[in-house]
Amino acid sequence: MTILQPAESFLLRVLAGSAGLFRGDDYPQRLAQAAAGAQLPVTTGRRIAVVGSRGGAGRTTAAALLARIYAALRADAVAAVDNAPESGTLGLRLGVPGAPSLDAVAARRGPAVPDSLRELAALLTVAGPANLLVTGRRRPRSWTGAGPGAGPARVRPVPAAWVPPGPAAGAPDWQPDFSHPGGAGKTGTGSEEAAASLLRVISRYCPVTLFDCGPGLGDPDARRVLDQAHLALFVTPASAYGLADAAEYASGWELDPLLAGVPLLVLVVQPDRDSDFNAAREAGRLRRSGIDAASLGYDRHLATGLVVDPSKCSRRTRLEAASLASRVLSAAVSAPPAAPAATDRPLRRVSA
C-alpha cells in the first residue's frame, strides 16, 4: 500500500493547529473565497486542455490536482481524460492505475450511446469522490487496431510537432483539420470515430472535463481536443527553458489558425525547492509582458509523483490550487462557444 507523504511535517502541522487556539485564523475564509470560482454554474460542458511543450513539466500533476479540486467542490460530474498518445499517468496520479483507456472504452461501447450519467460512469472508472470519472493510459500508436481478428496494426500518420513561428519564420500556409477522426486527411478508423463520439458524450454529461494531453501540440489527438476546448492551460516549469518555451508558444499561439480562438493561460510550476527561479515571480514577469499566467509553488506531496491528494498538500498549495481552479473555470465559462464538430470542414488555409 502506498503511503502518501504530506507536504508539511508533523511538527509544522501541530504548531499550525495549536496557533489557531490562541488567535483567529482566517485561512478557511480565504480558502473559501479562493475556491468560489470553481463552483460556478456551468450550462454547457466546459473542456479544458492541459498541455505543455515537453514531458516532466508538471502537466499531469496539474490536471490531476484540478480534477480532484473540481470533484470535491462541485456536486455535478467531473471527467479527467488521459489524452496523451501513450504512457500517460493520469490514472496513476488519481489512484486508479487500472482505469480503461479512452480507446478501450470506445471499442467496448460500440455505436451505443449511454442514456445516462450512470451508464457513462459504468464505462469509465470512478476515482473518488464518486463524481470524478477517469480514463486511463492509452496504447502506443503501433498497437492501434491490433487485437484478435483485427489484422495487422496500422500506425496513424502523426504530423510534425508545431513550432511557434519565430521572427524570421512565416506561418504555414495551411493547417490540417484534425477534428476529422483520422487527423490529417481521410485516414481515420472506426475506433477513432468511436473515441471522438465518446468524447462528445463525456462532455454532455460532465460539466467540467479535463484533458491531459501529451507533450507538444502536434499530436492529432491534442489538436482534436484543442479544436473543441474552451481553455488551454499551458504548464511549464520555472526554469530557463520552461520560461523560454512559454514566451515562444504564447507569441505564436495567435498565428496558428486552430489555436487562435482558444484562450491560453500559462501555469508556471516550481519543480524544485532550491531552484534559482521562483514560480510566482516568473509568472508575474510573464503577465507584465502581456501573457496571462498563474503559478503553483513547490509542494513536497505533489513532487513525489504518486497519487494526488489535495488534503496532503501544504496550506499555501491548497490556497494556490483553489485560486487556480477558480481562475481556469471562470475563464472557460466566459470563453466564447467552441467551434462545432467540424468533420466536414476542409483544410484550414491561412493567407500568406
Tab-separated table of C-alpha atoms in Angstrom:
chain	number	residue	atom	x	y	z
A	1	MET	CA	0.000	0.000	0.000
A	2	THR	CA	1.404	3.400	-0.989
A	3	ILE	CA	1.638	5.896	1.869
A	4	LEU	CA	1.061	9.456	0.716
A	5	GLN	CA	3.507	11.913	2.210
A	6	PRO	CA	2.050	15.213	3.438
A	7	ALA	CA	3.734	18.404	2.253
A	8	GLU	CA	4.252	19.692	5.812
A	9	SER	CA	5.972	17.858	8.622
A	10	PHE	CA	4.045	16.611	11.652
A	11	LEU	CA	5.601	19.322	13.829
A	12	LEU	CA	4.555	22.131	11.483
A	13	ARG	CA	1.003	20.809	11.311
A	14	VAL	CA	0.784	20.558	15.122
A	15	LEU	CA	2.150	24.073	15.557
A	16	ALA	CA	-0.245	25.469	12.969
A	17	GLY	CA	-3.178	23.793	14.674
A	18	SER	CA	-2.098	24.993	18.107
A	19	ALA	CA	-1.689	28.557	16.908
A	20	GLY	CA	-5.340	28.615	15.911
A	21	LEU	CA	-6.331	28.007	19.548
A	22	PHE	CA	-4.828	31.317	20.639
A	23	ARG	CA	-5.538	33.606	17.685
A	24	GLY	CA	-8.043	33.943	14.917
A	25	ASP	CA	-7.140	32.060	11.731
A	26	ASP	CA	-8.755	33.421	8.581
A	27	TYR	CA	-7.379	30.622	6.380
A	28	PRO	CA	-10.753	28.812	5.999
A	29	GLN	CA	-12.360	32.047	4.795
A	30	ARG	CA	-9.501	32.773	2.406
A	31	LEU	CA	-9.711	29.233	1.030
A	32	ALA	CA	-13.475	29.503	0.550
A	33	GLN	CA	-13.077	32.809	-1.272
A	34	ALA	CA	-10.336	31.396	-3.489
A	35	ALA	CA	-12.458	28.380	-4.384
A	36	ALA	CA	-15.649	30.277	-5.203
A	37	GLY	CA	-14.971	30.401	-8.945
A	38	ALA	CA	-14.559	26.622	-9.087
A	39	GLN	CA	-18.232	26.262	-8.142
A	40	LEU	CA	-19.633	28.424	-10.924
A	41	PRO	CA	-22.760	27.027	-12.593
A	42	VAL	CA	-21.997	25.511	-15.988
A	43	THR	CA	-24.789	25.401	-18.546
A	44	THR	CA	-22.843	23.549	-21.255
A	45	GLY	CA	-19.846	21.259	-20.842
A	46	ARG	CA	-16.550	23.125	-20.457
A	47	ARG	CA	-13.492	21.396	-21.914
A	48	ILE	CA	-10.071	22.313	-20.524
A	49	ALA	CA	-6.965	21.092	-22.350
A	50	VAL	CA	-3.875	20.779	-20.153
A	51	VAL	CA	-0.873	20.992	-22.469
A	52	GLY	CA	2.870	21.613	-22.388
A	53	SER	CA	5.896	21.761	-24.615
A	54	ARG	CA	7.788	18.773	-23.162
A	55	GLY	CA	7.493	15.915	-20.691
A	56	GLY	CA	8.240	16.284	-16.988
A	57	ALA	CA	6.883	19.825	-16.787
A	58	GLY	CA	4.122	19.013	-14.273
A	59	ARG	CA	1.273	18.779	-16.785
A	60	THR	CA	-0.284	15.584	-15.378
A	61	THR	CA	0.156	16.786	-11.800
A	62	ALA	CA	-1.744	19.970	-12.624
A	63	ALA	CA	-4.504	18.049	-14.421
A	64	ALA	CA	-4.922	15.600	-11.524
A	65	LEU	CA	-4.892	18.373	-8.922
A	66	LEU	CA	-7.544	20.383	-10.749
A	67	ALA	CA	-9.688	17.280	-11.269
A	68	ARG	CA	-9.593	16.495	-7.552
A	69	ILE	CA	-10.477	20.065	-6.599
A	70	TYR	CA	-13.384	20.361	-9.010
A	71	ALA	CA	-14.777	16.994	-7.931
A	72	ALA	CA	-14.518	17.972	-4.265
A	73	LEU	CA	-16.145	21.376	-4.718
A	74	ARG	CA	-18.865	20.536	-7.233
A	75	ALA	CA	-21.967	18.378	-6.934
A	76	ASP	CA	-22.073	17.555	-10.651
A	77	ALA	CA	-19.834	15.190	-12.586
A	78	VAL	CA	-16.202	15.937	-13.452
A	79	ALA	CA	-14.214	13.971	-16.041
A	80	ALA	CA	-10.441	13.547	-16.291
A	81	VAL	CA	-9.362	12.136	-19.653
A	82	ASP	CA	-5.849	10.825	-20.300
A	83	ASN	CA	-5.338	12.106	-23.827
A	84	ALA	CA	-1.574	11.507	-24.026
A	85	PRO	CA	-0.705	9.438	-27.106
A	86	GLU	CA	0.950	6.766	-24.936
A	87	SER	CA	2.356	6.101	-21.460
A	88	GLY	CA	0.051	8.582	-19.747
A	89	THR	CA	-0.022	8.571	-15.942
A	90	LEU	CA	-3.226	10.466	-15.153
A	91	GLY	CA	-4.970	7.350	-13.836
A	92	LEU	CA	-1.983	6.610	-11.600
A	93	ARG	CA	-1.974	10.141	-10.197
A	94	LEU	CA	-5.697	9.844	-9.457
A	95	GLY	CA	-5.366	6.487	-7.704
A	96	VAL	CA	-6.913	4.323	-10.443
A	97	PRO	CA	-3.952	2.976	-12.445
A	98	GLY	CA	-6.176	0.306	-13.996
A	99	ALA	CA	-8.668	2.757	-15.480
A	100	PRO	CA	-9.541	1.789	-19.077
A	101	SER	CA	-8.234	3.947	-21.884
A	102	LEU	CA	-10.458	6.162	-23.964
A	103	ASP	CA	-9.870	3.861	-26.930
A	104	ALA	CA	-10.775	0.717	-24.968
A	105	VAL	CA	-13.980	2.277	-23.631
A	106	ALA	CA	-14.961	3.443	-27.107
A	107	ALA	CA	-14.336	-0.025	-28.551
A	108	ARG	CA	-16.349	-1.716	-25.797
A	109	ARG	CA	-19.207	0.761	-26.124
A	110	GLY	CA	-19.524	0.418	-29.874
A	111	PRO	CA	-22.179	2.552	-31.543
A	112	ALA	CA	-24.431	2.612	-28.472
A	113	VAL	CA	-24.741	5.965	-26.714
A	114	PRO	CA	-25.054	5.965	-22.893
A	115	ASP	CA	-28.527	7.145	-21.921
A	116	SER	CA	-27.499	8.485	-18.528
A	117	LEU	CA	-24.603	9.568	-16.378
A	118	ARG	CA	-24.912	6.256	-14.530
A	119	GLU	CA	-24.297	4.326	-17.756
A	120	LEU	CA	-21.333	6.538	-18.604
A	121	ALA	CA	-19.845	6.009	-15.133
A	122	ALA	CA	-20.156	2.254	-15.627
A	123	LEU	CA	-17.977	2.538	-18.733
A	124	LEU	CA	-15.314	4.736	-17.146
A	125	THR	CA	-13.668	4.472	-13.710
A	126	VAL	CA	-14.800	6.345	-10.615
A	127	ALA	CA	-11.740	7.703	-8.819
A	128	GLY	CA	-13.353	9.066	-5.677
A	129	PRO	CA	-15.143	11.185	-4.834
A	130	ALA	CA	-17.997	9.484	-6.606
A	131	ASN	CA	-18.450	12.295	-9.141
A	132	LEU	CA	-14.921	12.032	-10.622
A	133	LEU	CA	-14.804	9.866	-13.765
A	134	VAL	CA	-11.435	8.898	-15.241
A	135	THR	CA	-9.991	7.282	-18.349
A	136	GLY	CA	-6.549	5.678	-18.186
A	137	ARG	CA	-3.407	5.435	-20.265
A	138	ARG	CA	-3.728	4.987	-23.999
A	139	ARG	CA	-1.916	2.350	-26.048
A	140	PRO	CA	1.113	3.201	-28.185
A	141	ARG	CA	0.311	4.198	-31.744
A	142	SER	CA	1.716	0.976	-33.187
A	143	TRP	CA	-0.844	-1.011	-31.192
A	144	THR	CA	-3.841	0.805	-32.641
A	145	GLY	CA	-6.101	-1.662	-34.357
A	146	ALA	CA	-4.210	-4.695	-33.027
A	147	GLY	CA	-6.060	-7.461	-31.314
A	148	PRO	CA	-7.739	-10.780	-32.005
A	149	GLY	CA	-9.135	-10.725	-35.510
A	150	ALA	CA	-8.173	-7.096	-36.049
A	151	GLY	CA	-5.475	-7.796	-38.628
A	152	PRO	CA	-2.120	-6.069	-38.698
A	153	ALA	CA	-1.681	-2.912	-36.676
A	154	ARG	CA	-1.800	0.344	-38.530
A	155	VAL	CA	0.142	3.376	-37.382
A	156	ARG	CA	-1.590	6.699	-37.851
A	157	PRO	CA	0.440	9.407	-39.507
A	158	VAL	CA	1.466	11.977	-36.910
A	159	PRO	CA	2.274	15.490	-38.127
A	160	ALA	CA	5.436	17.251	-37.095
A	161	ALA	CA	5.150	18.987	-33.743
A	162	TRP	CA	4.012	22.562	-34.009
A	163	VAL	CA	6.857	25.025	-33.562
A	164	PRO	CA	5.892	28.631	-32.845
A	165	PRO	CA	6.992	30.838	-35.729
A	166	GLY	CA	9.950	32.995	-34.777
A	167	PRO	CA	10.740	36.484	-36.076
A	168	ALA	CA	12.169	35.080	-39.309
A	169	ALA	CA	9.662	32.287	-39.822
A	170	GLY	CA	6.313	32.667	-41.528
A	171	ALA	CA	3.107	30.931	-40.544
A	172	PRO	CA	2.334	27.787	-42.554
A	173	ASP	CA	0.010	28.334	-45.488
A	174	TRP	CA	-2.356	25.620	-44.280
A	175	GLN	CA	-3.194	23.542	-41.233
A	176	PRO	CA	-4.808	20.086	-41.338
A	177	ASP	CA	-8.285	19.895	-39.848
A	178	PHE	CA	-7.663	17.463	-37.018
A	179	SER	CA	-11.275	17.452	-35.935
A	180	HIS	CA	-11.696	14.752	-38.585
A	181	PRO	CA	-11.351	11.406	-36.784
A	182	GLY	CA	-8.323	10.483	-38.844
A	183	GLY	CA	-6.346	13.675	-38.219
A	184	ALA	CA	-4.826	14.912	-41.464
A	185	GLY	CA	-6.720	13.712	-44.491
A	186	LYS	CA	-9.123	10.780	-44.548
A	187	THR	CA	-7.070	8.161	-42.741
A	188	GLY	CA	-9.377	7.684	-39.778
A	189	THR	CA	-10.536	4.349	-38.437
A	190	GLY	CA	-13.809	3.261	-36.940
A	191	SER	CA	-12.202	3.158	-33.468
A	192	GLU	CA	-11.097	6.772	-33.823
A	193	GLU	CA	-14.609	7.829	-34.772
A	194	ALA	CA	-15.934	5.963	-31.731
A	195	ALA	CA	-13.402	7.724	-29.476
A	196	ALA	CA	-14.416	11.117	-30.857
A	197	SER	CA	-18.072	10.261	-30.275
A	198	LEU	CA	-17.317	9.158	-26.714
A	199	LEU	CA	-15.623	12.493	-26.003
A	200	ARG	CA	-18.791	14.291	-27.026
A	201	VAL	CA	-20.813	12.056	-24.702
A	202	ILE	CA	-18.458	12.737	-21.785
A	203	SER	CA	-18.753	16.472	-22.340
A	204	ARG	CA	-22.537	16.151	-22.464
A	205	TYR	CA	-22.813	14.516	-19.040
A	206	CYS	CA	-19.834	16.175	-17.310
A	207	PRO	CA	-19.988	19.972	-16.995
A	208	VAL	CA	-16.203	20.066	-16.462
A	209	THR	CA	-13.813	17.843	-18.437
A	210	LEU	CA	-10.022	18.000	-18.136
A	211	PHE	CA	-7.843	16.562	-20.888
A	212	ASP	CA	-4.256	15.664	-20.014
A	213	CYS	CA	-2.604	15.955	-23.430
A	214	GLY	CA	0.868	14.716	-24.309
A	215	PRO	CA	3.890	16.994	-24.666
A	216	GLY	CA	3.869	19.206	-27.726
A	217	LEU	CA	0.920	20.357	-29.780
A	218	GLY	CA	1.398	18.391	-32.985
A	219	ASP	CA	-0.306	15.143	-31.958
A	220	PRO	CA	-3.653	14.634	-33.760
A	221	ASP	CA	-5.462	13.810	-30.509
A	222	ALA	CA	-4.193	17.001	-28.867
A	223	ARG	CA	-5.199	19.025	-31.919
A	224	ARG	CA	-8.668	17.483	-31.894
A	225	VAL	CA	-9.164	18.348	-28.223
A	226	LEU	CA	-7.815	21.882	-28.669
A	227	ASP	CA	-10.193	22.421	-31.560
A	228	GLN	CA	-13.091	21.915	-29.125
A	229	ALA	CA	-11.503	23.367	-25.958
A	230	HIS	CA	-12.765	26.376	-24.024
A	231	LEU	CA	-9.350	26.970	-22.438
A	232	ALA	CA	-5.790	25.704	-22.803
A	233	LEU	CA	-3.678	25.515	-19.648
A	234	PHE	CA	-0.039	25.522	-20.761
A	235	VAL	CA	2.055	24.044	-17.914
A	236	THR	CA	5.745	24.881	-17.827
A	237	PRO	CA	8.437	24.671	-15.117
A	238	ALA	CA	10.073	27.703	-13.543
A	239	SER	CA	13.342	27.239	-15.392
A	240	ALA	CA	15.230	28.911	-18.208
A	241	TYR	CA	13.955	26.534	-20.889
A	242	GLY	CA	10.448	26.417	-19.433
A	243	LEU	CA	10.033	30.184	-19.452
A	244	ALA	CA	11.512	30.443	-22.933
A	245	ASP	CA	9.003	27.836	-24.130
A	246	ALA	CA	6.122	29.728	-22.516
A	247	ALA	CA	7.087	33.006	-24.151
A	248	GLU	CA	7.645	31.393	-27.543
A	249	TYR	CA	4.434	29.401	-27.577
A	250	ALA	CA	2.386	32.351	-26.317
A	251	SER	CA	3.791	34.605	-29.037
A	252	GLY	CA	2.982	32.023	-31.712
A	253	TRP	CA	-0.426	30.996	-30.332
A	254	GLU	CA	-2.417	33.506	-32.361
A	255	LEU	CA	-0.536	32.547	-35.533
A	256	ASP	CA	-1.913	29.009	-35.509
A	257	PRO	CA	-5.409	29.029	-37.040
A	258	LEU	CA	-6.592	26.226	-34.767
A	259	LEU	CA	-5.228	27.705	-31.532
A	260	ALA	CA	-6.035	31.356	-32.159
A	261	GLY	CA	-9.601	31.004	-30.866
A	262	VAL	CA	-8.649	29.093	-27.698
A	263	PRO	CA	-7.922	31.227	-24.588
A	264	LEU	CA	-4.460	30.476	-23.185
A	265	LEU	CA	-3.356	30.513	-19.556
A	266	VAL	CA	0.270	29.711	-18.721
A	267	LEU	CA	0.867	27.909	-15.421
A	268	VAL	CA	4.425	28.239	-14.083
A	269	VAL	CA	5.187	25.462	-11.592
A	270	GLN	CA	8.027	25.207	-9.095
A	271	PRO	CA	9.589	21.747	-9.612
A	272	ASP	CA	12.469	22.200	-7.159
A	273	ARG	CA	12.516	23.789	-3.716
A	274	ASP	CA	16.082	25.060	-4.197
A	275	SER	CA	15.690	26.407	-7.737
A	276	ASP	CA	17.064	29.838	-8.575
A	277	PHE	CA	13.740	30.535	-10.278
A	278	ASN	CA	10.606	31.435	-8.325
A	279	ALA	CA	7.334	30.405	-9.964
A	280	ALA	CA	5.297	33.319	-8.601
A	281	ARG	CA	7.923	35.867	-9.600
A	282	GLU	CA	8.319	34.425	-13.103
A	283	ALA	CA	4.537	34.298	-13.619
A	284	GLY	CA	4.463	37.983	-12.698
A	285	ARG	CA	7.102	38.714	-15.319
A	286	LEU	CA	5.060	36.888	-17.949
A	287	ARG	CA	1.966	38.891	-17.022
A	288	ARG	CA	3.887	42.140	-17.332
A	289	SER	CA	4.910	41.084	-20.828
A	290	GLY	CA	1.260	40.593	-21.778
A	291	ILE	CA	0.972	36.812	-21.209
A	292	ASP	CA	-1.831	35.575	-18.949
A	293	ALA	CA	-0.032	33.494	-16.309
A	294	ALA	CA	-0.527	31.865	-12.900
A	295	SER	CA	1.843	29.996	-10.595
A	296	LEU	CA	1.980	26.925	-8.385
A	297	GLY	CA	4.781	26.745	-5.841
A	298	TYR	CA	6.819	23.727	-4.762
A	299	ASP	CA	4.962	21.146	-2.701
A	300	ARG	CA	6.612	18.042	-1.294
A	301	HIS	CA	3.476	15.946	-1.640
A	302	LEU	CA	2.982	16.819	-5.310
A	303	ALA	CA	6.679	16.300	-6.034
A	304	THR	CA	6.510	12.611	-5.020
A	305	GLY	CA	4.816	11.736	-8.319
A	306	LEU	CA	2.295	9.500	-6.523
A	307	VAL	CA	-1.466	9.812	-6.024
A	308	VAL	CA	-2.524	13.455	-5.802
A	309	ASP	CA	-4.482	14.247	-2.637
A	310	PRO	CA	-5.083	17.974	-2.003
A	311	SER	CA	-5.562	17.328	1.708
A	312	LYS	CA	-1.899	16.243	1.860
A	313	CYS	CA	-0.692	19.480	0.273
A	314	SER	CA	0.541	22.446	2.284
A	315	ARG	CA	-1.885	25.215	3.195
A	316	ARG	CA	-0.187	27.532	0.731
A	317	THR	CA	-0.526	24.985	-2.074
A	318	ARG	CA	-4.200	24.361	-1.315
A	319	LEU	CA	-4.825	28.098	-1.492
A	320	GLU	CA	-2.898	28.428	-4.774
A	321	ALA	CA	-4.630	25.386	-6.265
A	322	ALA	CA	-8.104	26.633	-5.288
A	323	SER	CA	-7.342	30.014	-6.843
A	324	LEU	CA	-6.067	28.298	-9.994
A	325	ALA	CA	-9.188	26.115	-10.244
A	326	SER	CA	-11.385	29.209	-9.922
A	327	ARG	CA	-9.391	31.134	-12.483
A	328	VAL	CA	-9.382	28.297	-15.002
A	329	LEU	CA	-13.108	27.570	-14.804
A	330	SER	CA	-14.074	31.260	-14.754
A	331	ALA	CA	-12.089	31.784	-17.962
A	332	ALA	CA	-13.554	28.647	-19.552
A	333	VAL	CA	-17.117	29.641	-18.660
A	334	SER	CA	-16.691	33.153	-20.054
A	335	ALA	CA	-14.943	31.902	-23.211
A	336	PRO	CA	-16.889	32.082	-26.470
A	337	PRO	CA	-18.539	28.830	-27.592
A	338	ALA	CA	-16.089	26.307	-29.014
A	339	ALA	CA	-16.256	25.569	-32.713
A	340	PRO	CA	-18.897	22.956	-33.596
A	341	ALA	CA	-17.804	19.484	-34.561
A	342	ALA	CA	-16.101	20.002	-37.883
A	343	THR	CA	-15.931	16.661	-39.559
A	344	ASP	CA	-16.987	18.203	-42.854
A	345	ARG	CA	-14.759	21.259	-42.800
A	346	PRO	CA	-11.979	21.418	-45.410
A	347	LEU	CA	-8.334	22.015	-44.622
A	348	ARG	CA	-7.903	25.360	-42.968
A	349	ARG	CA	-5.989	27.855	-45.067
A	350	VAL	CA	-4.216	30.968	-43.984
A	351	SER	CA	-3.367	33.752	-46.359
A	352	ALA	CA	0.352	34.295	-46.737
